[in-house]
CSV table of C-alpha atoms and ligand atoms in Angstrom, one decimal:
chain,number,residue,atom,x,y,z
C,1,MET,CA,93.9,116.3,124.3
C,2,ASN,CA,94.6,113.0,126.2
C,3,ASN,CA,93.2,110.7,123.5
C,4,PRO,CA,96.1,109.5,121.4
C,5,ILE,CA,94.1,109.8,118.2
C,6,ASP,CA,94.1,113.6,118.6
C,7,ARG,CA,97.9,113.6,117.9
C,8,LEU,CA,97.7,111.2,115.0
C,9,SER,CA,98.0,112.4,111.4
C,10,ILE,CA,98.0,110.1,108.4
C,11,ASN,CA,100.0,110.9,105.4
C,12,GLN,CA,97.8,110.1,102.4
C,13,VAL,CA,100.6,108.2,100.8
C,14,THR,CA,99.7,105.4,103.3
C,15,THR,CA,96.5,104.8,101.2
C,16,ARG,CA,98.1,106.0,97.9
C,17,ASP,CA,96.9,103.2,95.7
C,18,GLN,CA,93.5,102.8,97.2
C,19,TRP,CA,92.1,106.3,97.7
C,20,SER,CA,91.8,109.6,95.9
C,21,LEU,CA,92.1,112.8,98.0
C,22,VAL,CA,88.4,113.1,98.7
C,23,GLU,CA,88.2,109.4,99.6
C,24,ALA,CA,91.2,109.8,102.0
C,25,ILE,CA,89.7,112.9,103.7
C,26,ASP,CA,86.3,111.1,104.2
C,27,GLY,CA,87.9,107.8,105.0
C,28,TYR,CA,90.3,109.2,107.7
C,29,ALA,CA,87.5,111.3,109.2
C,30,ARG,CA,85.3,108.2,109.4
C,31,HIS,CA,87.8,106.7,111.7
C,32,GLY,CA,88.1,109.8,113.9
C,33,VAL,CA,91.4,111.0,112.4
C,34,THR,CA,91.6,114.8,112.4
C,35,ALA,CA,94.9,115.4,110.6
C,36,MET,CA,96.5,114.3,107.4
C,37,ALA,CA,99.3,115.2,104.9
C,38,VAL,CA,98.5,115.8,101.3
C,39,TRP,CA,100.4,114.9,98.0
C,40,ALA,CA,100.5,117.3,95.0
C,41,ASP,CA,99.4,114.8,92.4
C,42,LYS,CA,96.3,113.9,94.4
C,43,LEU,CA,95.5,117.6,95.2
C,44,ARG,CA,95.8,118.6,91.5
C,45,GLU,CA,93.5,115.7,90.5
C,46,MET,CA,90.8,117.1,92.8
C,47,GLY,CA,91.5,120.8,92.3
C,48,VAL,CA,93.0,123.1,94.9
C,49,GLY,CA,89.8,125.0,95.7
C,50,ALA,CA,87.6,121.9,96.1
C,51,ALA,CA,90.2,120.2,98.2
C,52,ALA,CA,90.7,123.2,100.5
C,53,ARG,CA,86.9,123.4,101.1
C,54,ARG,CA,86.6,119.6,101.8
C,55,LEU,CA,89.6,119.6,104.2
C,56,ARG,CA,88.1,122.5,106.1
C,57,ASP,CA,84.6,121.1,106.2
C,58,ALA,CA,86.0,117.8,107.5
C,59,GLY,CA,87.9,119.7,110.2
C,60,MET,CA,91.2,118.3,109.0
C,61,THR,CA,94.5,119.8,110.1
C,62,VAL,CA,97.0,119.5,107.2
C,63,THR,CA,100.3,118.6,108.7
C,64,GLY,CA,102.3,118.6,105.5
C,65,TYR,CA,102.3,119.0,101.7
C,66,CYS,CA,104.5,116.6,99.7
C,67,ALA,CA,106.9,116.6,98.2
C,68,GLY,CA,108.8,119.8,97.3
C,69,GLY,CA,112.5,120.2,96.8
C,70,ASP,CA,114.3,117.9,94.2
C,71,LEU,CA,116.7,120.8,93.5
C,72,THR,CA,120.0,119.2,92.4
C,73,ALA,CA,119.7,119.3,88.5
C,74,ARG,CA,122.9,120.6,86.8
C,75,ASP,CA,121.0,121.8,83.7
C,76,GLY,CA,119.8,125.4,84.1
C,77,VAL,CA,116.5,124.9,82.4
C,78,ALA,CA,115.6,121.9,84.5
C,79,ALA,CA,116.7,123.7,87.6
C,80,ARG,CA,114.5,126.7,86.8
C,81,ARG,CA,111.5,124.4,86.2
C,82,ARG,CA,112.0,122.8,89.6
C,83,ILE,CA,112.2,126.2,91.3
C,84,ASP,CA,109.0,127.3,89.6
C,85,GLU,CA,107.3,124.0,90.6
C,86,ASN,CA,108.3,124.6,94.2
C,87,ARG,CA,106.9,128.1,94.2
C,88,ARG,CA,103.6,126.7,92.9
C,89,MET,CA,103.7,124.1,95.6
C,90,ILE,CA,104.3,126.7,98.3
C,91,ASP,CA,101.1,128.5,97.0
C,92,GLU,CA,99.2,125.2,97.0
C,93,ALA,CA,100.4,124.4,100.5
C,94,ALA,CA,99.2,127.8,101.7
C,95,ALA,CA,95.8,127.4,100.0
C,96,ILE,CA,95.1,124.2,101.9
C,97,GLY,CA,96.4,125.6,105.2
C,98,SER,CA,99.3,123.1,105.4
C,99,ARG,CA,101.7,123.5,108.3
C,100,CYS,CA,104.7,123.1,106.0
C,101,LEU,CA,105.9,122.1,102.5
C,102,VAL,CA,108.1,119.0,102.8
C,103,VAL,CA,111.4,119.6,101.0
C,104,ILE,CA,113.7,116.8,99.9
C,105,GLY,CA,117.1,117.4,98.4
C,106,GLY,CA,116.9,115.6,95.1
C,107,GLY,CA,119.2,112.8,93.8
C,108,LEU,CA,122.1,112.8,91.4
C,109,ASP,CA,121.8,113.2,87.7
C,110,ALA,CA,122.7,109.8,86.1
C,111,ASP,CA,126.2,110.9,85.0
C,112,ASP,CA,126.9,113.2,88.0
C,113,ARG,CA,129.8,112.1,90.3
C,114,ASP,CA,130.1,115.3,92.2
C,115,LEU,CA,128.0,114.8,95.4
C,116,PRO,CA,129.3,117.9,97.2
C,117,GLY,CA,128.4,120.0,94.2
C,118,ALA,CA,124.9,118.6,94.1
C,119,ARG,CA,124.5,119.3,97.8
C,120,ALA,CA,125.7,122.9,97.3
C,121,ARG,CA,123.2,123.4,94.4
C,122,ALA,CA,120.3,122.1,96.5
C,123,LEU,CA,121.1,124.4,99.4
C,124,GLU,CA,121.5,127.4,97.1
C,125,ARG,CA,118.1,126.7,95.6
C,126,VAL,CA,116.3,126.3,98.9
C,127,ALA,CA,117.7,129.7,99.7
C,128,GLU,CA,116.1,131.0,96.5
C,129,LEU,CA,112.8,129.7,97.6
C,130,VAL,CA,112.9,131.4,101.0
C,131,PRO,CA,111.5,134.8,100.0
C,132,HIS,CA,108.5,133.2,98.3
C,133,ALA,CA,107.8,130.9,101.2
C,134,ARG,CA,108.1,133.8,103.7
C,135,ALA,CA,105.7,135.9,101.7
C,136,ALA,CA,103.2,133.0,101.6
C,137,GLY,CA,103.7,132.4,105.4
C,138,MET,CA,104.8,128.8,104.5
C,139,THR,CA,107.5,126.8,106.3
C,140,LEU,CA,109.9,124.8,104.2
C,141,ALA,CA,110.5,121.5,106.1
C,142,LEU,CA,113.8,120.1,105.2
C,143,GLU,CA,113.5,116.3,105.4
C,144,PRO,CA,116.7,114.3,105.3
C,145,LEU,CA,116.0,110.9,103.7
C,146,HIS,CA,117.7,107.6,104.4
C,147,PRO,CA,121.2,107.6,102.8
C,148,MET,CA,120.4,104.5,100.8
C,149,VAL,CA,118.3,106.8,98.6
C,150,CYS,CA,120.9,109.5,98.3
C,151,ALA,CA,121.5,108.9,94.5
C,152,LEU,CA,117.8,108.5,93.7
C,153,ARG,CA,115.9,110.9,95.9
C,154,SER,CA,117.9,113.1,98.3
C,155,VAL,CA,121.4,114.3,98.8
C,156,LEU,CA,120.1,115.7,102.1
C,157,THR,CA,120.7,112.6,104.2
C,158,THR,CA,121.2,113.4,107.9
C,159,LEU,CA,119.8,115.5,110.6
C,160,ARG,CA,123.3,117.1,111.1
C,161,GLN,CA,123.1,118.2,107.5
C,162,ALA,CA,119.6,119.6,107.9
C,163,ASN,CA,120.7,121.5,111.0
C,164,ASP,CA,123.7,122.8,109.1
C,165,TRP,CA,121.5,124.0,106.3
C,166,CYS,CA,119.1,125.7,108.7
C,167,ASP,CA,122.1,127.5,110.2
C,168,ALA,CA,123.4,128.5,106.8
C,169,LEU,CA,120.0,129.7,105.5
C,170,ASP,CA,119.3,131.7,108.7
C,171,ALA,CA,115.7,132.1,107.7
C,172,GLY,CA,114.0,132.0,111.1
C,173,PRO,CA,110.6,130.2,111.1
C,174,THR,CA,110.5,130.0,107.3
C,175,VAL,CA,112.8,127.0,107.3
C,176,GLY,CA,112.4,124.0,109.7
C,177,ILE,CA,113.0,120.3,109.8
C,178,ALA,CA,110.9,117.2,109.3
C,179,VAL,CA,112.1,114.2,111.3
C,180,ASP,CA,111.1,110.9,109.8
C,181,THR,CA,111.9,107.9,112.0
C,182,TYR,CA,112.3,105.7,108.9
C,183,CYS,CA,115.0,107.9,107.6
C,184,VAL,CA,117.0,108.8,110.7
C,185,TRP,CA,116.7,105.9,113.1
C,186,TRP,CA,120.1,104.4,112.3
C,187,ASP,CA,122.1,107.6,113.0
C,188,PRO,CA,124.6,107.5,115.9
C,189,GLU,CA,124.1,111.2,116.3
C,190,LEU,CA,120.3,111.0,116.4
C,191,ALA,CA,119.8,112.2,120.0
C,192,ALA,CA,122.3,115.0,119.7
C,193,GLN,CA,121.0,116.3,116.4
C,194,ILE,CA,117.4,116.1,117.5
C,195,ALA,CA,118.3,118.2,120.6
C,196,ARG,CA,120.2,120.6,118.3
C,197,ALA,CA,117.0,120.9,116.2
C,198,ALA,CA,115.0,122.3,119.1
C,199,GLY,CA,112.6,125.0,117.8
C,200,ARG,CA,113.1,123.8,114.2
C,201,ILE,CA,111.1,120.6,114.1
C,202,VAL,CA,107.9,121.3,112.3
C,203,ALA,CA,106.9,117.7,111.3
C,204,PHE,CA,107.4,114.3,112.8
C,205,HIS,CA,106.8,111.3,110.5
C,206,VAL,CA,106.6,107.8,111.7
C,207,ALA,CA,107.2,104.5,110.0
C,208,ASP,CA,109.2,101.4,110.9
C,209,TRP,CA,112.2,99.7,109.3
C,210,LEU,CA,111.6,96.1,108.4
C,211,PRO,CA,114.8,94.0,108.8
C,212,ASP,CA,114.0,92.0,105.7
C,213,THR,CA,113.1,95.1,103.6
C,214,CYS,CA,112.7,94.3,99.9
C,215,ASP,CA,112.6,97.9,98.6
C,216,LEU,CA,114.4,100.9,100.0
C,217,ARG,CA,111.6,103.3,99.4
C,218,LEU,CA,108.4,101.3,99.0
C,219,ASP,CA,108.6,98.8,101.8
C,220,ARG,CA,108.1,100.8,104.9
C,221,GLY,CA,106.8,99.0,108.0
C,222,MET,CA,103.8,100.0,110.1
C,223,PRO,CA,104.9,101.2,113.6
C,224,GLY,CA,105.6,98.1,115.7
C,225,ASP,CA,106.4,95.8,112.8
C,226,GLY,CA,110.2,96.6,112.5
C,227,VAL,CA,113.3,97.4,114.5
C,228,VAL,CA,112.9,101.1,115.3
C,229,ASP,CA,112.2,102.3,118.8
C,230,ILE,CA,109.7,104.9,117.6
C,231,ALA,CA,108.4,105.9,121.1
C,232,ALA,CA,112.0,106.7,122.1
C,233,ILE,CA,112.5,109.0,119.1
C,234,ARG,CA,109.1,110.6,119.8
C,235,LYS,CA,110.3,111.4,123.3
C,236,MET,CA,113.5,113.0,122.0
C,237,VAL,CA,111.5,115.1,119.5
C,238,GLU,CA,109.0,116.1,122.2
C,239,ALA,CA,111.8,117.0,124.6
C,240,THR,CA,112.7,119.8,122.2
C,241,GLY,CA,109.3,121.3,122.7
C,242,TYR,CA,107.6,119.8,119.7
C,243,THR,CA,103.8,119.6,120.3
C,244,GLY,CA,102.6,118.8,116.8
C,245,HIS,CA,101.2,115.6,115.3
C,246,HIS,CA,102.7,112.2,114.7
C,247,GLU,CA,102.3,111.6,111.0
C,248,VAL,CA,102.1,107.9,110.0
C,249,GLU,CA,103.7,107.7,106.5
C,250,ILE,CA,103.8,104.3,105.0
C,251,PHE,CA,105.0,103.6,101.4
C,252,SER,CA,104.3,99.9,101.0
C,253,ALA,CA,103.9,98.4,97.6
C,254,ARG,CA,103.9,94.8,98.8
C,255,ASN,CA,101.6,95.1,101.8
C,256,TRP,CA,99.6,98.1,102.9
C,257,TRP,CA,98.9,99.5,99.5
C,258,ARG,CA,97.2,96.1,98.7
C,259,ARG,CA,94.9,96.0,101.7
C,260,ASP,CA,91.4,97.3,102.3
C,261,PRO,CA,92.1,101.0,103.1
C,262,ASP,CA,89.6,101.0,106.0
C,263,GLU,CA,91.7,98.2,107.6
C,264,VAL,CA,94.9,100.2,106.9
C,265,VAL,CA,93.4,103.2,108.8
C,266,ARG,CA,92.2,101.1,111.6
C,267,VAL,CA,95.7,99.6,112.0
C,268,CYS,CA,97.3,103.1,111.9
C,269,VAL,CA,95.0,104.2,114.7
C,270,GLU,CA,95.8,101.1,116.8
C,271,ARG,CA,99.6,101.2,116.2
C,272,HIS,CA,99.9,104.9,116.8
C,273,ALA,CA,98.3,104.4,120.2
C,274,ARG,CA,100.5,101.4,121.1
C,275,SER,CA,103.9,101.9,119.3
C,276,VAL,CA,104.3,105.6,118.9
P,1,LIG,ZN1,108.6,111.6,105.7
């Protein structure tokens, strides 16, 4: 277990525009990568049964299934649809043996000005998902996103808030936290809130923040290309007892999604060994 690649997972969004799920499984395996995270649209394109078999045959550990949550809608019908969709995703995550279902908060409806209200709805609906997740043996990984995407993607924005939600839900191992360096690196409370999350961290996502970023979601940097001390954050996370994978997760419309995917995977392996 001393070879760094054994701790590396690649989130398949890193090769989103180049590879289908089957191509990603085979492509990562070709480079010696033994863990990955899977997205719902790609899984459904392939079919859950076929994907589960292929992942198993390739010896892939599935470190996460993306992306559940999005639970802030005010409209009751829309809210019900999202809860049903999340239940389906819990079942799919279980079918592929994922370690967790990643859960983001959801943004604000276009005419919604009540941020505390949206946060309260999201928390209530995570609570509604807990029994189904528990029955499926699936962990819901609350992932705070960077506050710059609060309106668009997630009213869950800080690790303090994720810890508070875990306290409020009191759901034991059914609810945990995903720490993503891209989303939390700026937080003055980072060290304290990671320490507080001891025993709750179920996923560790790594990406860098480019100082000249040109898109808040789709311009993530490869570890080593930006301003985040990823190794320092990894040490904080591992000091809590986390022994899981380091999942490289790069949304990159202007750069990595345009490159030869084999080159992308090669760079992931190198940078993980050097900068994570
Ligand atoms: Zn993430």
